Amino acid sequence: MVNYLKFPIGQNYSADVKGWLTSKKLDEWIDSRSVNKKIMVYNHSDIKYADGVNYTTMDQLGFRINFNEPGKASELEQPVQKYAPFSLKIQELNLSRGEIITSRD
């Protein structure tokens, strides 16, 4: 979802899209060192990586998931972005600026 919100087909807009979650063992795409950790998922700023996402774990390990290559995430030498916990308070959402929070239980 993070990738498609940033690079929607047939749309021309710019958005800063990030997602936060706690990875689970059943997440087939996750590197084993990321299991049961809080992670921040985001897009790379370089359009040549538009078919994938990056994520950084709470202990600052960086990974790239390439949608065109099957298998697990590949570790980066250093994360593209440092992990920062989600800090926006739901009461302070500014929908006119496009701030949206979604959840999946």
Short mmCIF file of N, CA and C in Angstrom, two decimals:
data_model
loop_
_atom_site.label_atom_id
_atom_site.label_comp_id
_atom_site.label_asym_id
_atom_site.label_seq_id
_atom_site.Cartn_x
_atom_site.Cartn_y
_atom_site.Cartn_z
N MET A 1 0.82 -1.20 0.00
CA MET A 1 0.00 0.00 0.00
C MET A 1 0.87 1.27 0.00
N VAL A 2 1.93 1.25 0.78
CA VAL A 2 2.82 2.42 0.85
C VAL A 2 3.35 2.76 -0.54
N ASN A 3 3.76 1.74 -1.28
CA ASN A 3 4.31 1.94 -2.61
C ASN A 3 3.28 2.52 -3.57
N TYR A 4 2.07 1.99 -3.56
CA TYR A 4 1.07 2.45 -4.52
C TYR A 4 0.49 3.81 -4.17
N LEU A 5 0.53 4.20 -2.91
CA LEU A 5 0.12 5.56 -2.56
C LEU A 5 1.16 6.58 -3.03
N LYS A 6 2.41 6.20 -3.06
CA LYS A 6 3.47 7.10 -3.50
C LYS A 6 3.56 7.16 -5.03
N PHE A 7 3.38 6.03 -5.69
CA PHE A 7 3.53 5.94 -7.15
C PHE A 7 2.27 5.38 -7.81
N PRO A 8 1.12 6.07 -7.70
CA PRO A 8 -0.11 5.54 -8.31
C PRO A 8 -0.06 5.63 -9.83
N ILE A 9 -0.54 4.60 -10.47
CA ILE A 9 -0.56 4.57 -11.93
C ILE A 9 -1.57 5.59 -12.44
N GLY A 10 -1.15 6.42 -13.38
CA GLY A 10 -2.05 7.38 -14.01
C GLY A 10 -2.36 8.62 -13.19
N GLN A 11 -1.67 8.80 -12.07
CA GLN A 11 -1.90 9.98 -11.23
C GLN A 11 -0.61 10.78 -11.15
N ASN A 12 -0.73 12.09 -11.01
CA ASN A 12 0.45 12.93 -10.92
C ASN A 12 0.33 13.81 -9.67
N TYR A 13 0.87 13.34 -8.59
CA TYR A 13 0.92 14.12 -7.35
C TYR A 13 2.11 13.65 -6.54
N SER A 14 2.44 14.39 -5.51
CA SER A 14 3.57 14.03 -4.67
C SER A 14 3.09 13.86 -3.24
N ALA A 15 3.49 12.77 -2.62
CA ALA A 15 3.08 12.51 -1.25
C ALA A 15 4.23 11.87 -0.49
N ASP A 16 4.34 12.17 0.77
CA ASP A 16 5.30 11.51 1.65
C ASP A 16 4.53 10.42 2.37
N VAL A 17 4.80 9.17 2.03
CA VAL A 17 4.03 8.05 2.54
C VAL A 17 4.92 7.16 3.39
N LYS A 18 4.50 6.88 4.61
CA LYS A 18 5.20 5.96 5.51
C LYS A 18 4.17 5.10 6.20
N GLY A 19 4.60 3.94 6.63
CA GLY A 19 3.74 3.05 7.39
C GLY A 19 4.52 2.44 8.54
N TRP A 20 3.82 2.13 9.61
CA TRP A 20 4.44 1.51 10.78
C TRP A 20 3.69 0.24 11.11
N LEU A 21 4.43 -0.78 11.48
CA LEU A 21 3.80 -2.02 11.89
C LEU A 21 4.78 -2.82 12.73
N THR A 22 4.26 -3.84 13.37
CA THR A 22 5.10 -4.81 14.05
C THR A 22 5.10 -6.05 13.19
N SER A 23 6.27 -6.45 12.72
CA SER A 23 6.36 -7.58 11.81
C SER A 23 6.06 -8.88 12.55
N LYS A 24 5.56 -9.83 11.81
CA LYS A 24 5.22 -11.15 12.36
C LYS A 24 5.97 -12.23 11.60
N LYS A 25 6.12 -13.37 12.21
CA LYS A 25 6.82 -14.48 11.56
C LYS A 25 6.13 -14.90 10.27
N LEU A 26 4.82 -14.74 10.19
CA LEU A 26 4.08 -15.15 8.99
C LEU A 26 4.26 -14.19 7.82
N ASP A 27 4.86 -13.03 8.03
CA ASP A 27 5.15 -12.10 6.94
C ASP A 27 6.28 -12.69 6.10
N GLU A 28 5.93 -13.30 4.97
CA GLU A 28 6.91 -14.04 4.16
C GLU A 28 8.02 -13.15 3.61
N TRP A 29 7.76 -11.88 3.43
CA TRP A 29 8.72 -10.96 2.82
C TRP A 29 9.76 -10.44 3.80
N ILE A 30 9.55 -10.63 5.08
CA ILE A 30 10.38 -10.02 6.11
C ILE A 30 11.68 -10.81 6.32
N ASP A 31 12.76 -10.13 6.57
CA ASP A 31 14.01 -10.78 6.93
C ASP A 31 13.87 -11.36 8.34
N SER A 32 14.46 -12.51 8.60
CA SER A 32 14.28 -13.18 9.89
C SER A 32 14.74 -12.32 11.07
N ARG A 33 15.68 -11.40 10.85
CA ARG A 33 16.15 -10.53 11.94
C ARG A 33 15.16 -9.41 12.25
N SER A 34 14.09 -9.33 11.45
CA SER A 34 13.09 -8.28 11.65
C SER A 34 11.82 -8.79 12.33
N VAL A 35 11.73 -10.08 12.55
CA VAL A 35 10.51 -10.68 13.10
C VAL A 35 10.23 -10.14 14.50
N ASN A 36 8.97 -9.80 14.74
CA ASN A 36 8.48 -9.29 16.03
C ASN A 36 9.12 -7.96 16.44
N LYS A 37 9.54 -7.19 15.45
CA LYS A 37 10.08 -5.86 15.73
C LYS A 37 9.18 -4.80 15.11
N LYS A 38 9.20 -3.63 15.69
CA LYS A 38 8.51 -2.50 15.08
C LYS A 38 9.34 -2.05 13.89
N ILE A 39 8.65 -1.80 12.77
CA ILE A 39 9.36 -1.34 11.58
C ILE A 39 8.63 -0.15 10.96
N MET A 40 9.38 0.64 10.24
CA MET A 40 8.84 1.78 9.50
C MET A 40 9.08 1.48 8.02
N VAL A 41 8.01 1.47 7.22
CA VAL A 41 8.07 1.16 5.80
C VAL A 41 7.94 2.47 5.02
N TYR A 42 8.76 2.63 4.00
CA TYR A 42 8.75 3.88 3.23
C TYR A 42 9.29 3.62 1.83
N ASN A 43 9.07 4.56 0.95
CA ASN A 43 9.55 4.47 -0.42
C ASN A 43 10.92 5.12 -0.54
N HIS A 44 11.68 4.63 -1.48
CA HIS A 44 12.96 5.24 -1.80
C HIS A 44 12.69 6.50 -2.60
N SER A 45 13.48 7.51 -2.45
CA SER A 45 13.27 8.77 -3.17
C SER A 45 13.66 8.66 -4.64
N ASP A 46 14.40 7.62 -5.02
CA ASP A 46 14.85 7.43 -6.40
C ASP A 46 13.80 6.62 -7.16
N ILE A 47 13.26 7.15 -8.25
CA ILE A 47 12.19 6.51 -9.01
C ILE A 47 12.60 5.14 -9.55
N LYS A 48 13.90 4.89 -9.70
CA LYS A 48 14.32 3.57 -10.22
C LYS A 48 14.01 2.46 -9.22
N TYR A 49 13.69 2.80 -7.98
CA TYR A 49 13.29 1.82 -6.98
C TYR A 49 11.79 1.86 -6.72
N ALA A 50 11.02 2.31 -7.69
CA ALA A 50 9.57 2.47 -7.51
C ALA A 50 8.84 1.13 -7.40
N ASP A 51 9.46 0.04 -7.82
CA ASP A 51 8.82 -1.28 -7.71
C ASP A 51 9.27 -1.99 -6.44
N GLY A 52 9.22 -1.29 -5.35
CA GLY A 52 9.59 -1.87 -4.07
C GLY A 52 9.53 -0.84 -2.97
N VAL A 53 9.81 -1.27 -1.77
CA VAL A 53 9.83 -0.38 -0.61
C VAL A 53 11.05 -0.69 0.23
N ASN A 54 11.39 0.23 1.08
CA ASN A 54 12.43 0.03 2.08
C ASN A 54 11.76 -0.04 3.44
N TYR A 55 12.44 -0.65 4.39
CA TYR A 55 11.98 -0.56 5.77
C TYR A 55 13.17 -0.52 6.71
N THR A 56 12.95 0.11 7.84
CA THR A 56 13.97 0.20 8.88
C THR A 56 13.37 -0.34 10.16
N THR A 57 14.12 -1.21 10.83
CA THR A 57 13.65 -1.78 12.09
C THR A 57 13.90 -0.81 13.24
N MET A 58 13.27 -1.10 14.34
CA MET A 58 13.42 -0.25 15.53
C MET A 58 14.86 -0.21 16.03
N ASP A 59 15.68 -1.20 15.65
CA ASP A 59 17.09 -1.18 16.04
C ASP A 59 17.99 -0.75 14.87
N GLN A 60 17.40 -0.01 13.92
CA GLN A 60 18.10 0.68 12.84
C GLN A 60 18.78 -0.25 11.82
N LEU A 61 18.16 -1.39 11.53
CA LEU A 61 18.60 -2.22 10.42
C LEU A 61 17.76 -1.83 9.20
N GLY A 62 18.41 -1.65 8.06
CA GLY A 62 17.71 -1.23 6.85
C GLY A 62 17.60 -2.35 5.83
N PHE A 63 16.44 -2.44 5.17
CA PHE A 63 16.19 -3.49 4.18
C PHE A 63 15.46 -2.91 2.99
N ARG A 64 15.60 -3.59 1.84
CA ARG A 64 14.86 -3.22 0.63
C ARG A 64 14.09 -4.45 0.16
N ILE A 65 12.84 -4.24 -0.18
CA ILE A 65 12.01 -5.29 -0.77
C ILE A 65 11.78 -4.90 -2.22
N ASN A 66 12.22 -5.75 -3.14
CA ASN A 66 12.04 -5.51 -4.56
C ASN A 66 10.89 -6.39 -5.03
N PHE A 67 9.81 -5.78 -5.50
CA PHE A 67 8.63 -6.54 -5.92
C PHE A 67 8.90 -7.39 -7.15
N ASN A 68 9.94 -7.09 -7.92
CA ASN A 68 10.25 -7.84 -9.13
C ASN A 68 11.13 -9.06 -8.88
N GLU A 69 11.61 -9.21 -7.66
CA GLU A 69 12.46 -10.34 -7.31
C GLU A 69 11.81 -11.12 -6.18
N PRO A 70 11.57 -12.41 -6.40
CA PRO A 70 10.96 -13.21 -5.34
C PRO A 70 11.92 -13.40 -4.17
N GLY A 71 11.38 -13.64 -3.02
CA GLY A 71 12.22 -13.92 -1.86
C GLY A 71 12.11 -12.85 -0.80
N LYS A 72 13.02 -12.93 0.12
CA LYS A 72 13.03 -12.06 1.29
C LYS A 72 13.64 -10.70 0.97
N ALA A 73 13.51 -9.81 1.92
CA ALA A 73 14.12 -8.48 1.83
C ALA A 73 15.63 -8.62 1.83
N SER A 74 16.30 -7.69 1.16
CA SER A 74 17.76 -7.69 1.18
C SER A 74 18.24 -6.57 2.09
N GLU A 75 19.27 -6.87 2.87
CA GLU A 75 19.77 -5.90 3.84
C GLU A 75 20.56 -4.81 3.12
N LEU A 76 20.38 -3.59 3.58
CA LEU A 76 21.14 -2.45 3.08
C LEU A 76 22.34 -2.21 4.00
N GLU A 77 23.37 -1.61 3.45
CA GLU A 77 24.54 -1.29 4.25
C GLU A 77 24.17 -0.39 5.43
N GLN A 78 23.28 0.54 5.17
CA GLN A 78 22.71 1.38 6.22
C GLN A 78 21.29 1.75 5.79
N PRO A 79 20.40 2.01 6.73
CA PRO A 79 19.04 2.36 6.34
C PRO A 79 18.99 3.67 5.56
N VAL A 80 18.06 3.76 4.62
CA VAL A 80 17.88 5.00 3.87
C VAL A 80 17.31 6.07 4.79
N GLN A 81 16.41 5.67 5.68
CA GLN A 81 15.86 6.57 6.70
C GLN A 81 15.98 5.88 8.05
N LYS A 82 16.25 6.67 9.08
CA LYS A 82 16.30 6.12 10.43
C LYS A 82 14.89 5.84 10.92
N TYR A 83 14.74 4.75 11.68
CA TYR A 83 13.44 4.43 12.27
C TYR A 83 13.08 5.52 13.26
N ALA A 84 11.87 5.99 13.17
CA ALA A 84 11.30 6.93 14.14
C ALA A 84 9.90 6.44 14.45
N PRO A 85 9.52 6.31 15.69
CA PRO A 85 8.19 5.81 16.01
C PRO A 85 7.11 6.76 15.52
N PHE A 86 5.94 6.20 15.28
CA PHE A 86 4.80 7.01 14.87
C PHE A 86 4.45 7.94 16.01
N SER A 87 4.30 9.23 15.72
CA SER A 87 4.10 10.19 16.81
C SER A 87 2.89 11.10 16.63
N LEU A 88 2.21 11.02 15.50
CA LEU A 88 1.07 11.89 15.27
C LEU A 88 -0.11 11.45 16.12
N LYS A 89 -0.73 12.39 16.82
CA LYS A 89 -1.90 12.07 17.64
C LYS A 89 -3.14 12.12 16.76
N ILE A 90 -3.97 11.12 16.87
CA ILE A 90 -5.15 11.03 16.02
C ILE A 90 -6.02 12.28 16.16
N GLN A 91 -6.08 12.87 17.33
CA GLN A 91 -6.88 14.07 17.55
C GLN A 91 -6.35 15.26 16.76
N GLU A 92 -5.08 15.21 16.33
CA GLU A 92 -4.46 16.34 15.65
C GLU A 92 -4.36 16.13 14.14
N LEU A 93 -5.10 15.19 13.58
CA LEU A 93 -5.05 14.95 12.14
C LEU A 93 -5.49 16.18 11.37
N ASN A 94 -4.80 16.46 10.31
CA ASN A 94 -5.16 17.57 9.44
C ASN A 94 -5.51 16.97 8.09
N LEU A 95 -6.78 16.64 7.88
CA LEU A 95 -7.19 15.97 6.66
C LEU A 95 -7.03 16.86 5.43
N SER A 96 -7.04 18.18 5.60
CA SER A 96 -6.83 19.05 4.45
C SER A 96 -5.39 18.96 3.95
N ARG A 97 -4.47 18.51 4.80
CA ARG A 97 -3.07 18.29 4.39
C ARG A 97 -2.87 16.85 3.92
N GLY A 98 -3.90 16.03 4.04
CA GLY A 98 -3.80 14.65 3.58
C GLY A 98 -3.27 13.67 4.59
N GLU A 99 -3.35 13.97 5.87
CA GLU A 99 -2.87 13.03 6.89
C GLU A 99 -3.95 12.00 7.13
N ILE A 100 -3.62 10.75 6.91
CA ILE A 100 -4.58 9.67 7.08
C ILE A 100 -3.92 8.54 7.86
N ILE A 101 -4.68 7.94 8.73
CA ILE A 101 -4.22 6.76 9.46
C ILE A 101 -5.16 5.65 9.12
N THR A 102 -4.61 4.48 8.76
CA THR A 102 -5.44 3.32 8.53
C THR A 102 -4.93 2.19 9.43
N SER A 103 -5.76 1.23 9.67
CA SER A 103 -5.39 0.12 10.55
C SER A 103 -5.94 -1.16 9.98
N ARG A 104 -5.20 -2.23 10.22
CA ARG A 104 -5.67 -3.56 9.83
C ARG A 104 -5.49 -4.45 11.05
N ASP A 105 -6.58 -5.00 11.54
CA ASP A 105 -6.50 -5.91 12.71
C ASP A 105 -6.47 -7.35 12.28
#
